[in-house]
């Protein structure tokens, strides 16, 4: 799905994840061979750790309405729903990611709690839906050209907790990651610590825990 105002960066990212949806979701699957498991643990182990930390920091879930921005194949939303959240809204502009999310929600018996939407954030969320008790965005700011307005909008929509991951600009896997993305023509945005602190301040997110998580910074904010 495309929007009239879609930027070049957004189009490239959307195309990338539409083409990559199945492979991306496979990171979360446990039934893979030794080589596949080694590659996922080494390169993408952070994905599973992020999921665990999000769940840990959002407990207790009962009665909560949660927004997951750039939800991909919905793995975070499914976990929140299974932990007892009342309602989970997951948004992603890659339709094939949302197709997988809807399938998994049916398979795992939580389709009634999950509302997966194809579209760009923030346009896909109506202000009248706020407040959410929590909003999360993991592996998402890697692809966002202008993070301040996005974080500000998440903050406006949330009354409770915000959890966001940002990939480190200085980390030993960065050069290879940059080359991989450059070869695919997919934009990638990385963050230095001082730069990220300025971004959070500009988005008016001031009360937060800063977690160094493998190749990411994970921010758990009270808003
Ligand atoms: C690396 S995936 C992460 C998916 C999920 N959060 C996870 O960690 O499993 C990033 C997702 O963000 C989505 N995305 C990037 N920019 C977006 C935007 N402006 N609006 C909606 N989705 C976006 C992409 O389509 C992609 O599915």
PDB file of C-alpha atoms and ligand atoms in Angstrom:
ATOM      1  CA  UNK A   1       0.000   0.000   0.000  1.00  0.00           C
ATOM      2  CA  UNK A   2       1.355   3.430  -0.818  1.00  0.00           C
ATOM      3  CA  UNK A   3       0.270   6.855   0.317  1.00  0.00           C
ATOM      4  CA  UNK A   4       0.241  10.115  -1.646  1.00  0.00           C
ATOM      5  CA  UNK A   5       2.825  11.655   0.635  1.00  0.00           C
ATOM      6  CA  UNK A   6       5.170   8.661   0.751  1.00  0.00           C
ATOM      7  CA  UNK A   7       8.833   9.674   0.644  1.00  0.00           C
ATOM      8  CA  UNK A   8      11.541   7.920  -1.310  1.00  0.00           C
ATOM      9  CA  UNK A   9      12.941   6.469   1.936  1.00  0.00           C
ATOM     10  CA  UNK A  10       9.520   5.137   2.975  1.00  0.00           C
ATOM     11  CA  UNK A  11       8.925   3.524  -0.415  1.00  0.00           C
ATOM     12  CA  UNK A  12      12.312   1.772  -0.341  1.00  0.00           C
ATOM     13  CA  UNK A  13      11.791   0.537   3.237  1.00  0.00           C
ATOM     14  CA  UNK A  14       8.265  -0.688   2.473  1.00  0.00           C
ATOM     15  CA  UNK A  15       9.443  -2.518  -0.665  1.00  0.00           C
ATOM     16  CA  UNK A  16      12.295  -4.062   1.317  1.00  0.00           C
ATOM     17  CA  UNK A  17      10.022  -5.462   4.050  1.00  0.00           C
ATOM     18  CA  UNK A  18       7.334  -6.610   1.638  1.00  0.00           C
ATOM     19  CA  UNK A  19      10.008  -8.643  -0.146  1.00  0.00           C
ATOM     20  CA  UNK A  20      11.635  -9.779   3.114  1.00  0.00           C
ATOM     21  CA  UNK A  21       8.597 -10.550   5.301  1.00  0.00           C
ATOM     22  CA  UNK A  22       8.926 -14.366   5.413  1.00  0.00           C
ATOM     23  CA  UNK A  23      12.691 -14.282   5.976  1.00  0.00           C
ATOM     24  CA  UNK A  24      12.335 -11.639   8.681  1.00  0.00           C
ATOM     25  CA  UNK A  25       9.709 -13.592  10.600  1.00  0.00           C
ATOM     26  CA  UNK A  26      11.855 -16.743  10.422  1.00  0.00           C
ATOM     27  CA  UNK A  27      14.182 -15.082  12.981  1.00  0.00           C
ATOM     28  CA  UNK A  28      11.530 -15.851  15.607  1.00  0.00           C
ATOM     29  CA  UNK A  29      11.112 -19.496  14.620  1.00  0.00           C
ATOM     30  CA  UNK A  30      12.865 -22.115  16.691  1.00  0.00           C
ATOM     31  CA  UNK A  31      12.740 -25.028  14.213  1.00  0.00           C
ATOM     32  CA  UNK A  32      15.892 -24.281  12.220  1.00  0.00           C
ATOM     33  CA  UNK A  33      19.189 -26.014  11.630  1.00  0.00           C
ATOM     34  CA  UNK A  34      22.485 -25.354  13.386  1.00  0.00           C
ATOM     35  CA  UNK A  35      23.779 -22.890  10.753  1.00  0.00           C
ATOM     36  CA  UNK A  36      20.535 -20.905  10.626  1.00  0.00           C
ATOM     37  CA  UNK A  37      20.443 -20.749  14.407  1.00  0.00           C
ATOM     38  CA  UNK A  38      24.080 -19.629  14.632  1.00  0.00           C
ATOM     39  CA  UNK A  39      23.541 -16.839  12.077  1.00  0.00           C
ATOM     40  CA  UNK A  40      20.386 -15.632  13.819  1.00  0.00           C
ATOM     41  CA  UNK A  41      22.002 -15.706  17.276  1.00  0.00           C
ATOM     42  CA  UNK A  42      25.126 -13.894  16.077  1.00  0.00           C
ATOM     43  CA  UNK A  43      23.569 -11.276  13.802  1.00  0.00           C
ATOM     44  CA  UNK A  44      20.033 -10.951  15.038  1.00  0.00           C
ATOM     45  CA  UNK A  45      20.074 -12.250  18.625  1.00  0.00           C
ATOM     46  CA  UNK A  46      19.075  -8.753  19.698  1.00  0.00           C
ATOM     47  CA  UNK A  47      15.618  -9.288  18.180  1.00  0.00           C
ATOM     48  CA  UNK A  48      14.673 -11.981  20.709  1.00  0.00           C
ATOM     49  CA  UNK A  49      16.268 -10.068  23.620  1.00  0.00           C
ATOM     50  CA  UNK A  50      14.259  -6.957  22.709  1.00  0.00           C
ATOM     51  CA  UNK A  51      11.059  -8.956  22.799  1.00  0.00           C
ATOM     52  CA  UNK A  52      11.840 -10.370  26.254  1.00  0.00           C
ATOM     53  CA  UNK A  53      12.738  -6.927  27.651  1.00  0.00           C
ATOM     54  CA  UNK A  54       9.608  -5.307  26.234  1.00  0.00           C
ATOM     55  CA  UNK A  55       7.423  -7.954  27.863  1.00  0.00           C
ATOM     56  CA  UNK A  56       9.306  -7.670  31.153  1.00  0.00           C
ATOM     57  CA  UNK A  57       8.934  -3.886  31.275  1.00  0.00           C
ATOM     58  CA  UNK A  58       5.251  -3.796  30.361  1.00  0.00           C
ATOM     59  CA  UNK A  59       4.051  -6.203  33.045  1.00  0.00           C
ATOM     60  CA  UNK A  60       1.378  -6.396  34.348  1.00  0.00           C
ATOM     61  CA  UNK A  61      -0.608  -6.540  31.098  1.00  0.00           C
ATOM     62  CA  UNK A  62      -4.142  -7.008  32.367  1.00  0.00           C
ATOM     63  CA  UNK A  63      -6.503  -4.330  31.049  1.00  0.00           C
ATOM     64  CA  UNK A  64      -3.868  -2.565  28.951  1.00  0.00           C
ATOM     65  CA  UNK A  65      -4.331  -1.140  25.459  1.00  0.00           C
ATOM     66  CA  UNK A  66      -0.984  -1.201  23.631  1.00  0.00           C
ATOM     67  CA  UNK A  67       0.224   0.288  20.349  1.00  0.00           C
ATOM     68  CA  UNK A  68       3.109  -1.381  18.478  1.00  0.00           C
ATOM     69  CA  UNK A  69       4.583   0.825  15.741  1.00  0.00           C
ATOM     70  CA  UNK A  70       6.314  -0.946  12.843  1.00  0.00           C
ATOM     71  CA  UNK A  71       4.934  -4.214  14.198  1.00  0.00           C
ATOM     72  CA  UNK A  72       6.251  -6.325  11.311  1.00  0.00           C
ATOM     73  CA  UNK A  73       4.976  -9.889  11.551  1.00  0.00           C
ATOM     74  CA  UNK A  74       3.311  -9.045  14.861  1.00  0.00           C
ATOM     75  CA  UNK A  75       5.492 -11.082  17.238  1.00  0.00           C
ATOM     76  CA  UNK A  76       5.481  -8.366  19.928  1.00  0.00           C
ATOM     77  CA  UNK A  77       1.710  -7.864  19.656  1.00  0.00           C
ATOM     78  CA  UNK A  78       1.102 -11.606  19.950  1.00  0.00           C
ATOM     79  CA  UNK A  79       3.254 -11.773  23.077  1.00  0.00           C
ATOM     80  CA  UNK A  80       1.411  -8.807  24.646  1.00  0.00           C
ATOM     81  CA  UNK A  81      -1.965 -10.377  23.844  1.00  0.00           C
ATOM     82  CA  UNK A  82      -0.922 -13.746  25.269  1.00  0.00           C
ATOM     83  CA  UNK A  83       0.372 -12.041  28.430  1.00  0.00           C
ATOM     84  CA  UNK A  84      -3.128 -10.658  28.980  1.00  0.00           C
ATOM     85  CA  UNK A  85      -3.307  -7.227  27.305  1.00  0.00           C
ATOM     86  CA  UNK A  86      -6.900  -6.214  26.625  1.00  0.00           C
ATOM     87  CA  UNK A  87      -6.247  -4.816  23.159  1.00  0.00           C
ATOM     88  CA  UNK A  88      -3.186  -4.546  20.932  1.00  0.00           C
ATOM     89  CA  UNK A  89      -2.962  -2.358  17.827  1.00  0.00           C
ATOM     90  CA  UNK A  90      -0.088  -3.209  15.471  1.00  0.00           C
ATOM     91  CA  UNK A  91       0.674  -0.990  12.481  1.00  0.00           C
ATOM     92  CA  UNK A  92       3.038  -1.532   9.577  1.00  0.00           C
ATOM     93  CA  UNK A  93       3.124  -0.253   6.012  1.00  0.00           C
ATOM     94  CA  UNK A  94       4.388  -3.578   4.617  1.00  0.00           C
ATOM     95  CA  UNK A  95       1.224  -5.514   3.755  1.00  0.00           C
ATOM     96  CA  UNK A  96       2.966  -8.892   3.635  1.00  0.00           C
ATOM     97  CA  UNK A  97       4.178  -8.397   7.217  1.00  0.00           C
ATOM     98  CA  UNK A  98       0.605  -7.716   8.339  1.00  0.00           C
ATOM     99  CA  UNK A  99      -0.646 -10.785   6.441  1.00  0.00           C
ATOM    100  CA  UNK A 100       1.768 -12.939   8.489  1.00  0.00           C
ATOM    101  CA  UNK A 101       0.709 -11.171  11.711  1.00  0.00           C
ATOM    102  CA  UNK A 102      -2.972 -11.906  11.056  1.00  0.00           C
ATOM    103  CA  UNK A 103      -2.217 -15.562  10.262  1.00  0.00           C
ATOM    104  CA  UNK A 104      -0.155 -15.999  13.446  1.00  0.00           C
ATOM    105  CA  UNK A 105      -2.812 -14.276  15.578  1.00  0.00           C
ATOM    106  CA  UNK A 106      -5.408 -16.787  14.308  1.00  0.00           C
ATOM    107  CA  UNK A 107      -3.063 -19.754  14.853  1.00  0.00           C
ATOM    108  CA  UNK A 108      -2.221 -18.617  18.387  1.00  0.00           C
ATOM    109  CA  UNK A 109      -5.832 -17.877  19.362  1.00  0.00           C
ATOM    110  CA  UNK A 110      -5.463 -14.137  20.011  1.00  0.00           C
ATOM    111  CA  UNK A 111      -7.027 -12.680  16.850  1.00  0.00           C
ATOM    112  CA  UNK A 112      -9.868 -11.122  18.876  1.00  0.00           C
ATOM    113  CA  UNK A 113      -7.399  -8.979  20.850  1.00  0.00           C
ATOM    114  CA  UNK A 114      -5.160  -7.955  17.929  1.00  0.00           C
ATOM    115  CA  UNK A 115      -5.975  -5.184  15.484  1.00  0.00           C
ATOM    116  CA  UNK A 116      -3.324  -5.267  12.732  1.00  0.00           C
ATOM    117  CA  UNK A 117      -3.368  -2.408  10.218  1.00  0.00           C
ATOM    118  CA  UNK A 118      -1.548  -1.790   6.957  1.00  0.00           C
ATOM    119  CA  UNK A 119      -0.399   1.823   6.791  1.00  0.00           C
ATOM    120  CA  UNK A 120       2.225   4.373   7.675  1.00  0.00           C
ATOM    121  CA  UNK A 121       2.613   5.686  11.198  1.00  0.00           C
ATOM    122  CA  UNK A 122       1.421   8.178  12.359  1.00  0.00           C
ATOM    123  CA  UNK A 123      -1.322   8.633   9.716  1.00  0.00           C
ATOM    124  CA  UNK A 124      -2.812   5.180  10.378  1.00  0.00           C
ATOM    125  CA  UNK A 125      -3.713   6.045  13.996  1.00  0.00           C
ATOM    126  CA  UNK A 126      -6.588   8.385  14.801  1.00  0.00           C
ATOM    127  CA  UNK A 127      -5.993  10.775  17.721  1.00  0.00           C
ATOM    128  CA  UNK A 128      -9.391   9.717  19.103  1.00  0.00           C
ATOM    129  CA  UNK A 129      -7.918   6.250  19.819  1.00  0.00           C
ATOM    130  CA  UNK A 130      -5.574   7.722  22.461  1.00  0.00           C
ATOM    131  CA  UNK A 131      -4.511   7.258  25.133  1.00  0.00           C
ATOM    132  CA  UNK A 132      -2.686   3.954  24.840  1.00  0.00           C
ATOM    133  CA  UNK A 133      -1.299   2.576  28.113  1.00  0.00           C
ATOM    134  CA  UNK A 134       1.922   1.757  26.298  1.00  0.00           C
ATOM    135  CA  UNK A 135       3.497   2.154  22.899  1.00  0.00           C
ATOM    136  CA  UNK A 136       6.480   0.231  21.556  1.00  0.00           C
ATOM    137  CA  UNK A 137       8.666   0.475  18.450  1.00  0.00           C
ATOM    138  CA  UNK A 138      11.408  -2.098  17.999  1.00  0.00           C
ATOM    139  CA  UNK A 139      13.736  -2.410  15.024  1.00  0.00           C
ATOM    140  CA  UNK A 140      11.770   0.508  13.581  1.00  0.00           C
ATOM    141  CA  UNK A 141      13.888   3.638  14.031  1.00  0.00           C
ATOM    142  CA  UNK A 142      16.600   1.933  11.933  1.00  0.00           C
ATOM    143  CA  UNK A 143      14.420   2.995   8.978  1.00  0.00           C
ATOM    144  CA  UNK A 144      13.186   6.431  10.071  1.00  0.00           C
ATOM    145  CA  UNK A 145      14.698   9.496   8.455  1.00  0.00           C
ATOM    146  CA  UNK A 146      13.177  12.021  10.887  1.00  0.00           C
ATOM    147  CA  UNK A 147      12.657  10.365  14.286  1.00  0.00           C
ATOM    148  CA  UNK A 148      11.669  13.425  16.365  1.00  0.00           C
ATOM    149  CA  UNK A 149       8.118  13.906  14.977  1.00  0.00           C
ATOM    150  CA  UNK A 150       7.484  10.148  15.165  1.00  0.00           C
ATOM    151  CA  UNK A 151       8.612   9.908  18.806  1.00  0.00           C
ATOM    152  CA  UNK A 152       6.626  13.060  19.661  1.00  0.00           C
ATOM    153  CA  UNK A 153       3.498  11.523  18.142  1.00  0.00           C
ATOM    154  CA  UNK A 154       3.994   8.251  20.041  1.00  0.00           C
ATOM    155  CA  UNK A 155       4.358  10.309  23.226  1.00  0.00           C
ATOM    156  CA  UNK A 156       1.158  12.254  22.516  1.00  0.00           C
ATOM    157  CA  UNK A 157      -0.744   9.007  22.003  1.00  0.00           C
ATOM    158  CA  UNK A 158       0.603   7.333  25.147  1.00  0.00           C
ATOM    159  CA  UNK A 159      -0.098   7.706  28.825  1.00  0.00           C
ATOM    160  CA  UNK A 160       2.162   5.215  30.581  1.00  0.00           C
ATOM    161  CA  UNK A 161       5.215   3.533  29.064  1.00  0.00           C
ATOM    162  CA  UNK A 162       7.073   3.902  25.790  1.00  0.00           C
ATOM    163  CA  UNK A 163       9.714   1.407  24.677  1.00  0.00           C
ATOM    164  CA  UNK A 164      11.870   2.088  21.628  1.00  0.00           C
ATOM    165  CA  UNK A 165      15.029   0.544  20.204  1.00  0.00           C
ATOM    166  CA  UNK A 166      17.675   2.475  18.262  1.00  0.00           C
ATOM    167  CA  UNK A 167      20.618   0.816  16.504  1.00  0.00           C
ATOM    168  CA  UNK A 168      24.058   1.942  17.639  1.00  0.00           C
ATOM    169  CA  UNK A 169      26.216   3.813  15.118  1.00  0.00           C
ATOM    170  CA  UNK A 170      29.377   2.541  16.757  1.00  0.00           C
ATOM    171  CA  UNK A 171      29.425  -1.234  17.053  1.00  0.00           C
ATOM    172  CA  UNK A 172      31.616  -3.933  15.504  1.00  0.00           C
ATOM    173  CA  UNK A 173      28.927  -5.291  13.137  1.00  0.00           C
ATOM    174  CA  UNK A 174      28.049  -1.849  11.729  1.00  0.00           C
ATOM    175  CA  UNK A 175      30.406  -1.790   8.695  1.00  0.00           C
ATOM    176  CA  UNK A 176      29.068  -5.092   7.366  1.00  0.00           C
ATOM    177  CA  UNK A 177      25.481  -4.102   8.106  1.00  0.00           C
ATOM    178  CA  UNK A 178      25.980  -0.849   6.203  1.00  0.00           C
ATOM    179  CA  UNK A 179      27.371  -2.722   3.191  1.00  0.00           C
ATOM    180  CA  UNK A 180      24.477  -5.225   3.220  1.00  0.00           C
ATOM    181  CA  UNK A 181      21.895  -2.439   3.245  1.00  0.00           C
ATOM    182  CA  UNK A 182      23.768  -0.387   0.650  1.00  0.00           C
ATOM    183  CA  UNK A 183      23.836  -3.403  -1.690  1.00  0.00           C
ATOM    184  CA  UNK A 184      20.084  -3.846  -1.318  1.00  0.00           C
ATOM    185  CA  UNK A 185      19.416  -0.114  -1.719  1.00  0.00           C
ATOM    186  CA  UNK A 186      17.613  -0.021   1.639  1.00  0.00           C
ATOM    187  CA  UNK A 187      18.061   3.110   3.788  1.00  0.00           C
ATOM    188  CA  UNK A 188      19.513   2.599   7.271  1.00  0.00           C
ATOM    189  CA  UNK A 189      19.754   5.134  10.101  1.00  0.00           C
ATOM    190  CA  UNK A 190      22.104   4.611  13.049  1.00  0.00           C
ATOM    191  CA  UNK A 191      22.459   6.593  16.290  1.00  0.00           C
ATOM    192  CA  UNK A 192      25.305   7.897  18.419  1.00  0.00           C
ATOM    193  CA  UNK A 193      24.567   8.227  22.118  1.00  0.00           C
ATOM    194  CA  UNK A 194      24.732  12.054  22.267  1.00  0.00           C
ATOM    195  CA  UNK A 195      22.647  12.338  19.097  1.00  0.00           C
ATOM    196  CA  UNK A 196      19.963  10.061  20.535  1.00  0.00           C
ATOM    197  CA  UNK A 197      19.848  11.980  23.824  1.00  0.00           C
ATOM    198  CA  UNK A 198      19.224  15.179  21.801  1.00  0.00           C
ATOM    199  CA  UNK A 199      16.508  13.463  19.763  1.00  0.00           C
ATOM    200  CA  UNK A 200      14.717  12.298  22.922  1.00  0.00           C
ATOM    201  CA  UNK A 201      14.960  15.762  24.457  1.00  0.00           C
ATOM    202  CA  UNK A 202      13.600  17.378  21.267  1.00  0.00           C
ATOM    203  CA  UNK A 203      10.699  14.915  21.313  1.00  0.00           C
ATOM    204  CA  UNK A 204      10.050  15.886  24.936  1.00  0.00           C
ATOM    205  CA  UNK A 205      10.873  12.428  26.297  1.00  0.00           C
ATOM    206  CA  UNK A 206      12.823  13.204  29.452  1.00  0.00           C
ATOM    207  CA  UNK A 207      12.095  10.476  32.013  1.00  0.00           C
ATOM    208  CA  UNK A 208      13.648   7.280  30.723  1.00  0.00           C
ATOM    209  CA  UNK A 209      15.858   4.303  31.441  1.00  0.00           C
ATOM    210  CA  UNK A 210      18.729   3.836  28.983  1.00  0.00           C
ATOM    211  CA  UNK A 211      19.622   0.193  28.339  1.00  0.00           C
ATOM    212  CA  UNK A 212      22.683  -0.893  26.335  1.00  0.00           C
ATOM    213  CA  UNK A 213      21.351  -3.961  24.594  1.00  0.00           C
ATOM    214  CA  UNK A 214      23.808  -5.638  22.258  1.00  0.00           C
ATOM    215  CA  UNK A 215      23.819  -3.629  19.009  1.00  0.00           C
ATOM    216  CA  UNK A 216      20.906  -1.415  20.180  1.00  0.00           C
ATOM    217  CA  UNK A 217      20.051   1.251  22.720  1.00  0.00           C
ATOM    218  CA  UNK A 218      16.727   0.374  24.311  1.00  0.00           C
ATOM    219  CA  UNK A 219      14.810   3.292  25.831  1.00  0.00           C
ATOM    220  CA  UNK A 220      12.092   2.608  28.404  1.00  0.00           C
ATOM    221  CA  UNK A 221      10.311   5.897  29.064  1.00  0.00           C
ATOM    222  CA  UNK A 222       7.600   7.060  31.440  1.00  0.00           C
ATOM    223  CA  UNK A 223       5.283   9.453  29.662  1.00  0.00           C
TER     224      UNK A 223
HETATM  225  C1  LIG B   1      12.778  -4.691  11.312  1.00  0.00           C
HETATM  226  S1  LIG B   1      11.031  -4.645  11.192  1.00  0.00           S
HETATM  227  C2  LIG B   1      10.640  -4.839  12.910  1.00  0.00           C
HETATM  228  C3  LIG B   1       9.318  -5.536  13.138  1.00  0.00           C
HETATM  229  C4  LIG B   1       8.945  -5.786  14.603  1.00  0.00           C
HETATM  230  N1  LIG B   1       8.868  -4.551  15.361  1.00  0.00           N
HETATM  231  C5  LIG B   1       9.911  -6.742  15.245  1.00  0.00           C
HETATM  232  O1  LIG B   1      10.834  -6.266  15.936  1.00  0.00           O
HETATM  233  O2  LIG B   1       9.760  -7.956  15.054  1.00  0.00           O
HETATM  234  C6  LIG B   1      10.655  -2.908  10.934  1.00  0.00           C
HETATM  235  C7  LIG B   1       9.250  -2.701  10.406  1.00  0.00           C
HETATM  236  O3  LIG B   1       8.925  -1.295  10.414  1.00  0.00           O
HETATM  237  C8  LIG B   1       8.067  -1.045   9.311  1.00  0.00           C
HETATM  238  N2  LIG B   1       8.059   0.415   9.063  1.00  0.00           N
HETATM  239  C9  LIG B   1       9.124   1.218   8.818  1.00  0.00           C
HETATM  240  N3  LIG B   1       8.721   2.508   8.708  1.00  0.00           N
HETATM  241  C10 LIG B   1       7.377   2.520   8.898  1.00  0.00           C
HETATM  242  C11 LIG B   1       6.376   3.546   8.925  1.00  0.00           C
HETATM  243  N4  LIG B   1       6.673   4.838   8.758  1.00  0.00           N
HETATM  244  N5  LIG B   1       5.090   3.198   9.168  1.00  0.00           N
HETATM  245  C12 LIG B   1       4.759   1.896   9.360  1.00  0.00           C
HETATM  246  N6  LIG B   1       5.659   0.881   9.340  1.00  0.00           N
HETATM  247  C13 LIG B   1       6.954   1.183   9.113  1.00  0.00           C
HETATM  248  C14 LIG B   1       8.646  -1.908   8.202  1.00  0.00           C
HETATM  249  O4  LIG B   1       7.720  -2.177   7.188  1.00  0.00           O
HETATM  250  C15 LIG B   1       9.071  -3.162   8.970  1.00  0.00           C
HETATM  251  O5  LIG B   1       8.095  -4.177   8.919  1.00  0.00           O
END
